[in-house]
Structures are given as C-alpha cells and as structure tokens.
mmCIF file of C-alpha atoms in Angstrom:
data_model
loop_
_atom_site.group_PDB
_atom_site.id
_atom_site.type_symbol
_atom_site.label_atom_id
_atom_site.label_comp_id
_atom_site.label_asym_id
_atom_site.label_seq_id
_atom_site.Cartn_x
_atom_site.Cartn_y
_atom_site.Cartn_z
ATOM 1 C CA UNK P 11 -14.631 6.101 77.766
ATOM 2 C CA UNK P 12 -18.179 4.837 79.213
ATOM 3 C CA UNK P 13 -21.333 3.131 77.129
ATOM 4 C CA UNK P 14 -23.484 5.830 77.366
ATOM 5 C CA UNK P 15 -26.707 3.707 78.637
ATOM 6 C CA UNK P 16 -30.457 2.976 77.798
ATOM 7 C CA UNK P 17 -33.816 2.960 78.991
ATOM 8 C CA UNK P 18 -34.537 -0.716 80.509
ATOM 9 C CA UNK P 19 -36.272 -3.360 78.896
ATOM 10 C CA UNK P 20 -37.521 -6.515 80.394
ATOM 11 C CA UNK P 21 -35.041 -9.463 79.877
ATOM 12 C CA UNK P 22 -35.576 -12.581 80.323
ATOM 13 C CA UNK P 23 -33.045 -13.999 82.407
ATOM 14 C CA UNK P 24 -33.434 -16.402 85.797
ATOM 15 C CA UNK P 25 -33.953 -13.753 88.217
ATOM 16 C CA UNK P 26 -35.938 -12.710 85.951
ATOM 17 C CA UNK P 27 -35.362 -8.751 86.770
ATOM 18 C CA UNK P 28 -34.669 -5.819 84.318
ATOM 19 C CA UNK P 29 -31.617 -5.339 83.181
ATOM 20 C CA UNK P 30 -30.248 -1.551 81.566
ATOM 21 C CA UNK P 31 -28.855 -1.904 78.406
ATOM 22 C CA UNK P 32 -25.294 -0.818 76.974
ATOM 23 C CA UNK P 33 -26.250 -0.057 73.155
ATOM 24 C CA UNK P 34 -24.252 1.052 69.792
ATOM 25 C CA UNK P 35 -24.203 1.148 66.508
ATOM 26 C CA UNK P 36 -22.154 -1.325 64.227
ATOM 27 C CA UNK P 37 -21.001 1.731 62.216
ATOM 28 C CA UNK P 38 -19.147 3.757 65.519
ATOM 29 C CA UNK P 39 -15.935 1.100 65.087
ATOM 30 C CA UNK P 40 -14.412 2.574 68.767
ATOM 31 C CA UNK P 41 -17.379 2.835 70.450
ATOM 32 C CA UNK P 42 -18.232 -1.194 68.952
ATOM 33 C CA UNK P 43 -14.312 -2.014 70.419
ATOM 34 C CA UNK P 44 -14.842 -0.542 73.388
ATOM 35 C CA UNK P 45 -17.459 -2.907 74.942
ATOM 36 C CA UNK P 46 -16.421 -6.172 72.469
ATOM 37 C CA UNK P 47 -14.131 -5.668 75.146
ATOM 38 C CA UNK P 48 -16.170 -5.310 77.894
ATOM 39 C CA UNK P 49 -17.946 -8.372 76.763
ATOM 40 C CA UNK P 50 -15.315 -10.252 76.089
ATOM 41 C CA UNK P 51 -14.041 -9.842 79.815
ATOM 42 C CA UNK P 52 -16.839 -9.894 81.780
ATOM 43 C CA UNK P 53 -18.424 -13.044 80.561
ATOM 44 C CA UNK P 54 -15.473 -14.578 81.945
ATOM 45 C CA UNK P 55 -16.050 -12.967 85.115
ATOM 46 C CA UNK P 56 -17.881 -14.372 88.152
ATOM 47 C CA UNK P 57 -17.244 -12.063 91.716
ATOM 48 C CA UNK P 58 -19.628 -11.344 94.669
ATOM 49 C CA UNK P 59 -17.973 -7.303 94.109
ATOM 50 C CA UNK P 60 -18.348 -7.817 90.834
ATOM 51 C CA UNK P 61 -21.752 -6.164 87.874
ATOM 52 C CA UNK P 62 -23.021 -10.122 86.330
ATOM 53 C CA UNK P 63 -22.022 -9.914 82.413
ATOM 54 C CA UNK P 64 -26.781 -11.748 81.640
ATOM 55 C CA UNK P 65 -24.954 -12.074 77.660
ATOM 56 C CA UNK P 66 -25.463 -10.416 74.715
ATOM 57 C CA UNK P 67 -27.192 -9.190 70.951
ATOM 58 C CA UNK P 68 -26.833 -7.586 68.292
ATOM 59 C CA UNK P 69 -30.140 -6.491 67.068
ATOM 60 C CA UNK P 70 -30.600 -3.393 63.425
ATOM 61 C CA UNK P 71 -27.158 -2.782 63.320
ATOM 62 C CA UNK P 72 -26.991 -2.095 67.426
ATOM 63 C CA UNK P 73 -25.259 -4.657 69.488
ATOM 64 C CA UNK P 74 -26.836 -5.167 73.489
ATOM 65 C CA UNK P 75 -24.692 -5.983 76.119
ATOM 66 C CA UNK P 76 -27.445 -7.671 79.336
ATOM 67 C CA UNK P 77 -25.781 -6.401 82.816
ATOM 68 C CA UNK P 78 -26.942 -7.012 85.734
ATOM 69 C CA UNK P 79 -29.526 -4.288 87.691
ATOM 70 C CA UNK P 80 -28.375 -3.004 90.794
ATOM 71 C CA UNK P 81 -31.363 -0.003 91.904
ATOM 72 C CA UNK P 82 -28.924 1.637 94.290
ATOM 73 C CA UNK P 83 -27.211 3.574 90.831
ATOM 74 C CA UNK P 84 -23.538 4.189 91.503
ATOM 75 C CA UNK P 85 -21.935 5.535 94.569
ATOM 76 C CA UNK P 86 -21.465 9.214 92.707
ATOM 77 C CA UNK P 87 -24.731 9.637 92.193
ATOM 78 C CA UNK P 88 -25.447 8.401 96.216
ATOM 79 C CA UNK P 89 -22.724 10.826 96.779
ATOM 80 C CA UNK P 90 -24.745 13.898 94.813
ATOM 81 C CA UNK P 91 -27.905 13.977 96.774
ATOM 82 C CA UNK P 92 -26.704 12.736 100.299
ATOM 83 C CA UNK P 93 -23.001 14.548 100.800
ATOM 84 C CA UNK P 94 -20.520 12.598 101.715
ATOM 85 C CA UNK P 95 -20.685 8.775 104.067
ATOM 86 C CA UNK P 96 -19.651 8.277 107.145
ATOM 87 C CA UNK P 97 -16.198 6.770 107.881
ATOM 88 C CA UNK P 98 -18.480 3.181 108.698
ATOM 89 C CA UNK P 99 -20.479 3.117 104.910
ATOM 90 C CA UNK P 100 -16.600 4.319 102.991
ATOM 91 C CA UNK P 101 -14.913 1.447 104.646
ATOM 92 C CA UNK P 102 -17.680 -1.429 103.791
ATOM 93 C CA UNK P 103 -17.820 -0.036 100.214
ATOM 94 C CA UNK P 104 -14.321 0.212 100.222
ATOM 95 C CA UNK P 105 -13.929 -3.717 101.526
ATOM 96 C CA UNK P 106 -16.259 -5.119 98.748
ATOM 97 C CA UNK P 107 -14.351 -2.574 96.216
ATOM 98 C CA UNK P 108 -10.751 -4.016 97.277
ATOM 99 C CA UNK P 109 -12.538 -7.628 96.654
ATOM 100 C CA UNK P 110 -13.778 -7.034 93.335
ATOM 101 C CA UNK P 111 -10.188 -5.724 92.182
ATOM 102 C CA UNK P 112 -8.670 -8.428 94.250
ATOM 103 C CA UNK P 113 -10.237 -11.006 92.103
ATOM 104 C CA UNK P 114 -9.433 -8.800 88.312
ATOM 105 C CA UNK P 115 -5.592 -8.333 89.896
ATOM 106 C CA UNK P 116 -5.621 -12.110 90.250
ATOM 107 C CA UNK P 117 -7.339 -13.819 87.579
ATOM 108 C CA UNK P 118 -4.815 -15.699 84.735
ATOM 109 C CA UNK P 119 -4.526 -13.412 83.160
ATOM 110 C CA UNK P 120 -4.880 -10.413 85.013
ATOM 111 C CA UNK P 121 -7.556 -7.943 84.412
ATOM 112 C CA UNK P 122 -6.179 -4.306 84.773
ATOM 113 C CA UNK P 123 -9.677 -1.925 84.734
ATOM 114 C CA UNK P 124 -8.266 0.865 84.312
ATOM 115 C CA UNK P 125 -11.763 3.186 85.161
ATOM 116 C CA UNK P 126 -12.100 3.251 88.668
ATOM 117 C CA UNK P 127 -14.534 6.273 89.950
ATOM 118 C CA UNK P 128 -17.524 6.668 91.835
ATOM 119 C CA UNK P 129 -19.235 6.020 88.493
ATOM 120 C CA UNK P 130 -18.275 3.128 87.750
ATOM 121 C CA UNK P 131 -18.844 1.175 91.230
ATOM 122 C CA UNK P 132 -22.965 0.543 91.691
ATOM 123 C CA UNK P 133 -24.901 0.516 94.731
ATOM 124 C CA UNK P 134 -27.228 -2.972 95.033
ATOM 125 C CA UNK P 135 -29.665 -4.264 97.437
ATOM 126 C CA UNK P 136 -28.035 -4.175 101.303
ATOM 127 C CA UNK P 137 -25.672 -2.004 100.961
ATOM 128 C CA UNK P 138 -23.340 -4.119 98.228
ATOM 129 C CA UNK P 139 -20.779 -2.644 95.642
ATOM 130 C CA UNK P 140 -19.664 -3.883 93.011
ATOM 131 C CA UNK P 141 -17.116 -2.664 89.967
ATOM 132 C CA UNK P 142 -18.753 -2.180 86.505
ATOM 133 C CA UNK P 143 -17.893 -0.419 83.755
ATOM 134 C CA UNK P 144 -15.940 -2.675 82.362
ATOM 135 C CA UNK P 145 -14.791 -0.772 78.345
ATOM 136 C CA UNK P 146 -11.837 0.378 79.574
ATOM 137 C CA UNK P 147 -10.727 -2.771 80.568
ATOM 138 C CA UNK P 148 -7.805 -4.704 79.387
ATOM 139 C CA UNK P 149 -6.435 -8.959 79.802
ATOM 140 C CA UNK P 150 -2.913 -8.885 79.615
ATOM 141 C CA UNK P 151 0.210 -12.054 80.894
ATOM 142 C CA UNK P 152 2.324 -8.712 80.641
ATOM 143 C CA UNK P 153 2.678 -6.497 84.097
ATOM 144 C CA UNK P 154 2.390 -3.349 82.433
ATOM 145 C CA UNK P 155 0.885 -1.777 79.721
ATOM 146 C CA UNK P 156 0.958 1.474 78.405
ATOM 147 C CA UNK P 157 -2.163 3.056 75.992
ATOM 148 C CA UNK P 158 -4.177 6.097 78.722
ATOM 149 C CA UNK P 159 -7.293 5.143 79.555
ATOM 150 C CA UNK P 160 -9.663 6.416 82.640
ATOM 151 C CA UNK P 161 -10.695 10.013 83.097
ATOM 152 C CA UNK P 162 -8.133 12.058 84.373
ATOM 153 C CA UNK P 163 -8.944 13.082 88.438
ATOM 154 C CA UNK P 164 -9.194 9.489 89.384
ATOM 155 C CA UNK P 165 -5.599 8.620 86.484
ATOM 156 C CA UNK P 166 -2.820 7.341 88.038
ATOM 157 C CA UNK P 167 0.576 10.152 87.567
ATOM 158 C CA UNK P 168 2.843 7.199 85.441
ATOM 159 C CA UNK P 169 -0.855 6.380 83.007
ATOM 160 C CA UNK P 170 -0.955 10.734 82.618
ATOM 161 C CA UNK P 171 2.850 11.048 82.224
ATOM 162 C CA UNK P 172 2.302 7.958 79.425
ATOM 163 C CA UNK P 173 4.718 5.667 81.742
ATOM 164 C CA UNK P 174 4.246 2.396 81.258
ATOM 165 C CA UNK P 175 1.715 1.300 84.723
ATOM 166 C CA UNK P 176 0.366 -2.018 85.809
ATOM 167 C CA UNK P 177 -2.408 -3.103 88.057
ATOM 168 C CA UNK P 178 -1.165 -0.595 90.446
ATOM 169 C CA UNK P 179 -2.232 2.145 88.285
ATOM 170 C CA UNK P 180 -5.808 1.124 89.339
ATOM 171 C CA UNK P 181 -4.973 0.824 93.254
ATOM 172 C CA UNK P 182 -4.327 5.015 92.786
ATOM 173 C CA UNK P 183 -8.493 5.721 90.835
ATOM 174 C CA UNK P 184 -9.685 2.715 94.098
ATOM 175 C CA UNK P 185 -7.334 5.735 96.558
ATOM 176 C CA UNK P 186 -9.482 8.927 94.828
ATOM 177 C CA UNK P 187 -12.693 6.973 94.792
ATOM 178 C CA UNK P 188 -12.225 7.056 99.425
ATOM 179 C CA UNK P 189 -11.952 10.665 99.033
ATOM 180 C CA UNK P 190 -14.470 10.204 96.826
ATOM 181 C CA UNK P 191 -16.609 9.217 99.146
ATOM 182 C CA UNK P 192 -14.990 11.108 102.312
ATOM 183 C CA UNK P 193 -15.864 15.004 100.191
ATOM 184 C CA UNK P 194 -18.293 14.214 97.814
ATOM 185 C CA UNK P 195 -15.712 15.869 95.913
ATOM 186 C CA UNK P 196 -13.826 14.599 92.772
ATOM 187 C CA UNK P 197 -10.484 14.434 93.849
ATOM 188 C CA UNK P 198 -8.463 17.232 93.081
ATOM 189 C CA UNK P 199 -11.182 19.814 93.412
ATOM 190 C CA UNK P 200 -11.766 21.427 90.021
ATOM 191 C CA UNK P 201 -9.018 22.587 87.028
ATOM 192 C CA UNK P 202 -9.662 24.878 84.917
ATOM 193 C CA UNK P 203 -9.055 22.961 82.276
ATOM 194 C CA UNK P 204 -7.048 19.596 80.840
ATOM 195 C CA UNK P 205 -4.304 20.447 80.552
ATOM 196 C CA UNK P 206 -3.667 21.891 84.181
ATOM 197 C CA UNK P 207 -5.146 18.825 84.504
ATOM 198 C CA UNK P 208 -2.801 16.668 83.351
ATOM 199 C CA UNK P 209 0.168 18.450 84.413
ATOM 200 C CA UNK P 210 -0.378 18.963 87.910
ATOM 201 C CA UNK P 211 -1.605 15.023 88.702
ATOM 202 C CA UNK P 212 1.459 13.214 86.334
ATOM 203 C CA UNK P 213 3.945 15.694 86.723
ATOM 204 C CA UNK P 214 4.254 17.489 89.368
ATOM 205 C CA UNK P 215 5.262 15.332 93.063
ATOM 206 C CA UNK P 216 2.014 16.250 94.906
ATOM 207 C CA UNK P 217 -0.789 13.704 95.562
ATOM 208 C CA UNK P 218 -4.429 14.640 96.042
ATOM 209 C CA UNK P 219 -6.285 16.461 98.961
ATOM 210 C CA UNK P 220 -7.130 13.748 101.312
ATOM 211 C CA UNK P 221 -10.669 14.534 103.227
ATOM 212 C CA UNK P 222 -10.393 16.751 106.239
ATOM 213 C CA UNK P 223 -13.032 15.272 109.138
ATOM 214 C CA UNK P 224 -11.489 11.358 108.627
ATOM 215 C CA UNK P 225 -9.942 9.261 110.896
ATOM 216 C CA UNK P 226 -6.062 8.746 110.985
ATOM 217 C CA UNK P 227 -6.206 5.792 109.552
ATOM 218 C CA UNK P 228 -8.295 6.952 107.370
ATOM 219 C CA UNK P 229 -6.074 8.711 105.240
ATOM 220 C CA UNK P 230 -3.208 6.182 106.090
ATOM 221 C CA UNK P 231 -5.419 3.835 103.943
ATOM 222 C CA UNK P 232 -5.848 6.611 101.452
ATOM 223 C CA UNK P 233 -1.598 7.694 100.966
ATOM 224 C CA UNK P 234 -1.495 3.758 101.341
ATOM 225 C CA UNK P 235 -2.957 4.188 97.776
ATOM 226 C CA UNK P 236 -2.337 6.657 96.102
ATOM 227 C CA UNK P 237 1.515 7.198 96.194
ATOM 228 C CA UNK P 238 2.928 8.527 93.030
ATOM 229 C CA UNK P 239 5.694 5.632 92.735
ATOM 230 C CA UNK P 240 3.516 3.130 91.463
ATOM 231 C CA UNK P 241 5.894 0.056 93.682
ATOM 232 C CA UNK P 242 5.386 2.159 96.588
ATOM 233 C CA UNK P 243 1.782 0.869 96.237
ATOM 234 C CA UNK P 244 -0.232 -1.165 98.479
ATOM 235 C CA UNK P 245 -1.494 -4.268 96.848
ATOM 236 C CA UNK P 246 -5.469 -4.664 97.370
ATOM 237 C CA UNK P 247 -5.006 -7.537 99.085
ATOM 238 C CA UNK P 248 -2.064 -5.608 101.312
ATOM 239 C CA UNK P 249 -5.258 -3.332 101.479
ATOM 240 C CA UNK P 250 -7.716 -5.482 102.762
ATOM 241 C CA UNK P 251 -5.361 -6.695 105.573
ATOM 242 C CA UNK P 252 -5.299 -2.392 106.931
ATOM 243 C CA UNK P 253 -5.736 -1.645 110.463
ATOM 244 C CA UNK P 254 -8.441 0.823 108.533
ATOM 245 C CA UNK P 255 -11.454 -1.313 106.692
ATOM 246 C CA UNK P 256 -10.056 -3.686 110.190
ATOM 247 C CA UNK P 257 -11.362 -1.064 113.042
ATOM 248 C CA UNK P 258 -13.750 0.572 111.433
ATOM 249 C CA UNK P 259 -16.293 -3.157 110.225
ATOM 250 C CA UNK P 260 -15.106 -4.434 113.535
ATOM 251 C CA UNK P 261 -16.960 -0.421 114.999
ATOM 252 C CA UNK P 262 -19.543 -0.982 112.809
ATOM 253 C CA UNK P 263 -20.648 -4.554 114.665
ATOM 254 C CA UNK P 264 -19.803 -4.338 117.171
ATOM 255 C CA UNK P 265 -23.115 -1.121 118.400
#
C-alpha cells in the first residue's frame, strides 16, 4: 500500500531542501497504522540507497512524514517518459537498489520491504537511486512472515499463496523491477482481472517473461531472482557479485 503524497512545502533542515510530505487523517486507522509503521522503521535506517527520514509531526489531526526529496521521480515515471533503459543504466540502478536491500536484510532485526517495485525506487542527482515507501515493511527477528502485502504484479508466488515468506520475497519483486526496467512495462503484462493474476503468479509454475533484447547474463541475473522456490533464489549479497553487474559496470566505467 502506497501512502499518497501531498504538495511539497519548504521545510527547515540542514540541507534547506524542499521535501515531499506524506499525510493522512488520524481517523483513518488503516492508513494511520501504515504511516506510523513507516515512521518507526525509517527513523532507524541510514543508508546511501534508502530515502532519508527527516522527521514527523502531528498538525491539525494529521500526521506528517518528512522525507528526503529526490528530484528525478521514480523509476516507473522515468520508464513511462523515456522507455526501456539500456543495460548499463539497468545495471547501475540494480546495483544501487540491491545495496539498499542488502542493508535492510542484514539489519538486526531484519527489515523486509514487502513492496519493491519501480514506483518505490526514486531517482536522485547523478543517477543515484534509493528505496522508498516503507508503509508495507516489517522489521522482524523471525525468518518468515505470512501477512500479504505489496503490489500483485511484483509479488512473489509464496506471498500470493498465503504461505510463510521472508527476505526472498523481496528478491523476487526486485527481479520484477529489473524486468520493468528492461521492458518499460509491468512484469507479466496486463491481466484481465485480479483473480487471473493471483492464479498465474501464485499457483502456476510459470515465471514472468524476460526482456528479449538484453544479454544472456542479464537474463540469468533476473532468473536468479524469480525462481519459484524461494530457497533457490540468490540473496542480495550474492546478486551483488553476479557476473552481469560486474560485466556491465566494468564496460560502463571503461569506455
């Protein structure tokens, strides 16, 4: 579940930057719980590839969350405007997002994001990207959880099947983001209705179609994320050492 942003206001901070503010009425219990969960998680996080928490406040029966402003919008917005990314940009964004995920997954206790998708990865200056929107996230000492959270086309099969799931579910969703970057479309394509999506993603043995124009190494990278058995998916740390990232980043840095 995403918290809808309201217009930006000038907010005093050490950087004197404008920041987007998320707000909701206290009377809406579900949204209040989600945003307060986001506050409790984000105020403990500090990483170059996670949107910075700057504070929160209650005003006029509303809860305001002050976050770092990234001027480039989201990956999804960039894809809608410019089309699929080339592999060098895909690899750069993938590596940065993975570094953020690795940090979350190795925190004590670990944080499971539970809503990784292109619209929740924001673009800053110099083509930096950062993970955002922790309203669905969970900090837990347990390896597995069972509450269904997220956005269906990016959800792992075990989440849709109401099975217990853990950090590997974030890696499936991350693989779907790489598909998104390579196609400028949502993973799996369009479904006629939610039930069709639930059946195909949650109950079949299929995996989302891979981008056609990318390298074999990129396809292997994505496939390492979207294995239906969560125990067979690579971790964020393992993916950071995948040959695709090394190959593409080396080629990009050495023209």
